[in-house]
mmCIF file with all atom_site columns, C-alpha atoms in Angstrom:
data_model
loop_
_atom_site.group_PDB
_atom_site.id
_atom_site.type_symbol
_atom_site.label_atom_id
_atom_site.label_alt_id
_atom_site.label_comp_id
_atom_site.label_asym_id
_atom_site.label_entity_id
_atom_site.label_seq_id
_atom_site.pdbx_PDB_ins_code
_atom_site.Cartn_x
_atom_site.Cartn_y
_atom_site.Cartn_z
_atom_site.occupancy
_atom_site.B_iso_or_equiv
_atom_site.pdbx_formal_charge
_atom_site.auth_seq_id
_atom_site.auth_comp_id
_atom_site.auth_asym_id
_atom_site.auth_atom_id
_atom_site.pdbx_PDB_model_num
ATOM 1  C CA . THR A 1 1  ? -0.161  0.004  -0.259  1.00 0.00 ? 1  THR A CA 1
ATOM 2  C CA . PHE A 1 2  ? 1.040   3.099  -0.588  1.00 0.00 ? 2  PHE A CA 1
ATOM 3  C CA . PHE A 1 3  ? 1.589   6.169  2.711   1.00 0.00 ? 3  PHE A CA 1
ATOM 4  C CA . HIS A 1 4  ? -0.983  7.756  4.352   1.00 0.00 ? 4  HIS A CA 1
ATOM 5  C CA . ALA A 1 5  ? -3.570  5.815  1.292   1.00 0.00 ? 5  ALA A CA 1
ATOM 6  C CA . PRO A 1 6  ? -7.227  5.554  2.626   1.00 0.00 ? 6  PRO A CA 1
ATOM 7  C CA . GLY A 1 7  ? -8.591  2.115  1.617   1.00 0.00 ? 7  GLY A CA 1
ATOM 8  C CA . VAL A 1 8  ? -10.753 -1.181 2.889   1.00 0.00 ? 8  VAL A CA 1
ATOM 9  C CA . TYR A 1 9  ? -8.044  -3.292 3.662   1.00 0.00 ? 9  TYR A CA 1
ATOM 10 C CA . THR A 1 10 ? -8.768  -6.177 5.513   1.00 0.00 ? 10 THR A CA 1
ATOM 11 C CA . LYS A 1 11 ? -12.103 -8.440 5.880   1.00 0.00 ? 11 LYS A CA 1
ATOM 12 C CA . GLU A 1 12 ? -13.260 -6.459 8.646   1.00 0.00 ? 12 GLU A CA 1
ATOM 13 C CA . GLN A 1 13 ? -12.944 -2.548 7.149   1.00 0.00 ? 13 GLN A CA 1
ATOM 14 C CA . ALA A 1 14 ? -15.261 -4.307 4.395   1.00 0.00 ? 14 ALA A CA 1
ATOM 15 C CA . ALA A 1 15 ? -18.196 -5.648 6.975   1.00 0.00 ? 15 ALA A CA 1
ATOM 16 C CA . ALA A 1 16 ? -18.118 -2.493 9.006   1.00 0.00 ? 16 ALA A CA 1
ATOM 17 C CA . TRP A 1 17 ? -18.768 -0.641 5.635   1.00 0.00 ? 17 TRP A CA 1
ATOM 18 C CA . LYS A 1 18 ? -21.700 -3.853 4.560   1.00 0.00 ? 18 LYS A CA 1
ATOM 19 C CA . LYS A 1 19 ? -23.686 -2.050 7.739   1.00 0.00 ? 19 LYS A CA 1
ATOM 20 C CA . VAL A 1 20 ? -22.568 1.550  6.517   1.00 0.00 ? 20 VAL A CA 1
ATOM 21 C CA . THR A 1 21 ? -23.535 0.563  2.636   1.00 0.00 ? 21 THR A CA 1
ATOM 22 C CA . ASP A 1 22 ? -26.604 -1.463 3.587   1.00 0.00 ? 22 ASP A CA 1
ATOM 23 C CA . LYS A 1 23 ? -28.561 1.159  5.965   1.00 0.00 ? 23 LYS A CA 1
ATOM 24 C CA . VAL A 1 24 ? -27.527 3.331  2.742   1.00 0.00 ? 24 VAL A CA 1
ATOM 25 C CA . HIS A 1 25 ? -29.270 0.372  0.236   1.00 0.00 ? 25 HIS A CA 1
ATOM 26 C CA . GLU A 1 26 ? -32.135 0.414  2.735   1.00 0.00 ? 26 GLU A CA 1
ATOM 27 C CA . LYS A 1 27 ? -33.529 3.935  2.404   1.00 0.00 ? 27 LYS A CA 1
ATOM 28 C CA . GLY A 1 28 ? -32.751 4.334  -1.286  1.00 0.00 ? 28 GLY A CA 1
ATOM 29 C CA . GLY A 1 29 ? -29.776 6.005  -1.480  1.00 0.00 ? 29 GLY A CA 1
ATOM 30 C CA . HIS A 1 30 ? -26.388 5.571  -3.137  1.00 0.00 ? 30 HIS A CA 1
ATOM 31 C CA . ILE A 1 31 ? -22.337 5.071  -1.705  1.00 0.00 ? 31 ILE A CA 1
ATOM 32 C CA . TYR A 1 32 ? -19.861 4.974  -3.555  1.00 0.00 ? 32 TYR A CA 1
ATOM 33 C CA . VAL A 1 33 ? -16.127 4.476  -2.743  1.00 0.00 ? 33 VAL A CA 1
ATOM 34 C CA . GLN A 1 34 ? -13.663 7.000  -4.363  1.00 0.00 ? 34 GLN A CA 1
ATOM 35 C CA . LEU A 1 35 ? -9.953  6.142  -5.385  1.00 0.00 ? 35 LEU A CA 1
ATOM 36 C CA . TRP A 1 36 ? -7.560  8.125  -5.096  1.00 0.00 ? 36 TRP A CA 1
ATOM 37 C CA . HIS A 1 37 ? -4.782  9.412  -7.395  1.00 0.00 ? 37 HIS A CA 1
ATOM 38 C CA . MET A 1 38 ? -1.614  8.923  -5.784  1.00 0.00 ? 38 MET A CA 1
ATOM 39 C CA . GLY A 1 39 ? 0.129   12.153 -7.195  1.00 0.00 ? 39 GLY A CA 1
ATOM 40 C CA . ARG A 1 40 ? 3.684   12.991 -5.689  1.00 0.00 ? 40 ARG A CA 1
ATOM 41 C CA . GLN A 1 41 ? 3.901   9.292  -4.018  1.00 0.00 ? 41 GLN A CA 1
ATOM 42 C CA . ALA A 1 42 ? 3.461   7.242  -7.313  1.00 0.00 ? 42 ALA A CA 1
ATOM 43 C CA . HIS A 1 43 ? 6.157   6.312  -9.676  1.00 0.00 ? 43 HIS A CA 1
ATOM 44 C CA . SER A 1 44 ? 6.965   7.163  -12.819 1.00 0.00 ? 44 SER A CA 1
ATOM 45 C CA . SER A 1 45 ? 6.618   3.400  -13.387 1.00 0.00 ? 45 SER A CA 1
ATOM 46 C CA . PHE A 1 46 ? 3.208   3.963  -13.491 1.00 0.00 ? 46 PHE A CA 1
ATOM 47 C CA . HIS A 1 47 ? 2.870   5.955  -16.829 1.00 0.00 ? 47 HIS A CA 1
ATOM 48 C CA . PRO A 1 48 ? 5.184   4.497  -19.296 1.00 0.00 ? 48 PRO A CA 1
ATOM 49 C CA . LYS A 1 49 ? 4.039   7.097  -21.644 1.00 0.00 ? 49 LYS A CA 1
ATOM 50 C CA . THR A 1 50 ? 5.356   10.223 -20.199 1.00 0.00 ? 50 THR A CA 1
ATOM 51 C CA . ASN A 1 51 ? 7.402   8.572  -17.965 1.00 0.00 ? 51 ASN A CA 1
ATOM 52 C CA . ARG A 1 52 ? 6.865   11.400 -15.616 1.00 0.00 ? 52 ARG A CA 1
ATOM 53 C CA . THR A 1 53 ? 4.439   12.024 -12.701 1.00 0.00 ? 53 THR A CA 1
ATOM 54 C CA . VAL A 1 54 ? 1.339   14.030 -12.075 1.00 0.00 ? 54 VAL A CA 1
ATOM 55 C CA . SER A 1 55 ? 0.433   15.972 -8.457  1.00 0.00 ? 55 SER A CA 1
ATOM 56 C CA . ALA A 1 56 ? -0.619  19.507 -7.827  1.00 0.00 ? 56 ALA A CA 1
ATOM 57 C CA . SER A 1 57 ? 2.301   20.792 -6.972  1.00 0.00 ? 57 SER A CA 1
ATOM 58 C CA . ASP A 1 58 ? 6.207   19.767 -6.689  1.00 0.00 ? 58 ASP A CA 1
ATOM 59 C CA . ILE A 1 59 ? 7.129   19.571 -3.063  1.00 0.00 ? 59 ILE A CA 1
ATOM 60 C CA . PRO A 1 60 ? 8.767   16.601 -2.637  1.00 0.00 ? 60 PRO A CA 1
ATOM 61 C CA . MET A 1 61 ? 8.308   13.718 -0.575  1.00 0.00 ? 61 MET A CA 1
ATOM 62 C CA . PRO A 1 62 ? 9.761   13.804 3.020   1.00 0.00 ? 62 PRO A CA 1
ATOM 63 C CA . SER A 1 63 ? 12.857  12.237 2.836   1.00 0.00 ? 63 SER A CA 1
ATOM 64 C CA . SER A 1 64 ? 11.608  8.805  5.094   1.00 0.00 ? 64 SER A CA 1
ATOM 65 C CA . VAL A 1 65 ? 8.666   8.100  2.416   1.00 0.00 ? 65 VAL A CA 1
ATOM 66 C CA . LYS A 1 66 ? 9.528   5.870  -0.099  1.00 0.00 ? 66 LYS A CA 1
ATOM 67 C CA . ALA A 1 67 ? 7.825   5.711  -3.278  1.00 0.00 ? 67 ALA A CA 1
ATOM 68 C CA . LYS A 1 68 ? 6.328   2.532  -4.629  1.00 0.00 ? 68 LYS A CA 1
ATOM 69 C CA . HIS A 1 69 ? 7.341   1.520  -8.262  1.00 0.00 ? 69 HIS A CA 1
ATOM 70 C CA . ILE A 1 70 ? 5.373   -0.595 -10.534 1.00 0.00 ? 70 ILE A CA 1
ATOM 71 C CA . SER A 1 71 ? 7.197   -3.602 -9.311  1.00 0.00 ? 71 SER A CA 1
ATOM 72 C CA . GLY A 1 72 ? 5.867   -3.073 -6.543  1.00 0.00 ? 72 GLY A CA 1
ATOM 73 C CA . GLU A 1 73 ? 9.819   -2.266 -4.960  1.00 0.00 ? 73 GLU A CA 1
ATOM 74 C CA . SER A 1 74 ? 10.189  0.555  -2.815  1.00 0.00 ? 74 SER A CA 1
ATOM 75 C CA . VAL A 1 75 ? 11.912  3.426  -4.418  1.00 0.00 ? 75 VAL A CA 1
ATOM 76 C CA . GLU A 1 76 ? 13.155  7.310  -3.548  1.00 0.00 ? 76 GLU A CA 1
ATOM 77 C CA . PRO A 1 77 ? 10.306  9.187  -4.662  1.00 0.00 ? 77 PRO A CA 1
ATOM 78 C CA . GLU A 1 78 ? 10.410  11.187 -7.534  1.00 0.00 ? 78 GLU A CA 1
ATOM 79 C CA . VAL A 1 79 ? 9.814   15.489 -7.729  1.00 0.00 ? 79 VAL A CA 1
ATOM 80 C CA . PRO A 1 80 ? 6.426   16.147 -10.125 1.00 0.00 ? 80 PRO A CA 1
#
């Protein structure tokens, strides 16, 4: 997973969210899981056509944070 990336990762989390979504659906509502753009934490390997990271800013990640290569390997973050 990515540093501080939101998500539903465990069976326990999915079961807890099912309670919420069931109640929303009972009332005729809709609920969505928002997909997250990794921005400056993504590695250029995820963008093979441009080999560039895409972010709203050029602020580097903290030195303690590693980026993820498309292979899953932790690598030094790149500045967009």
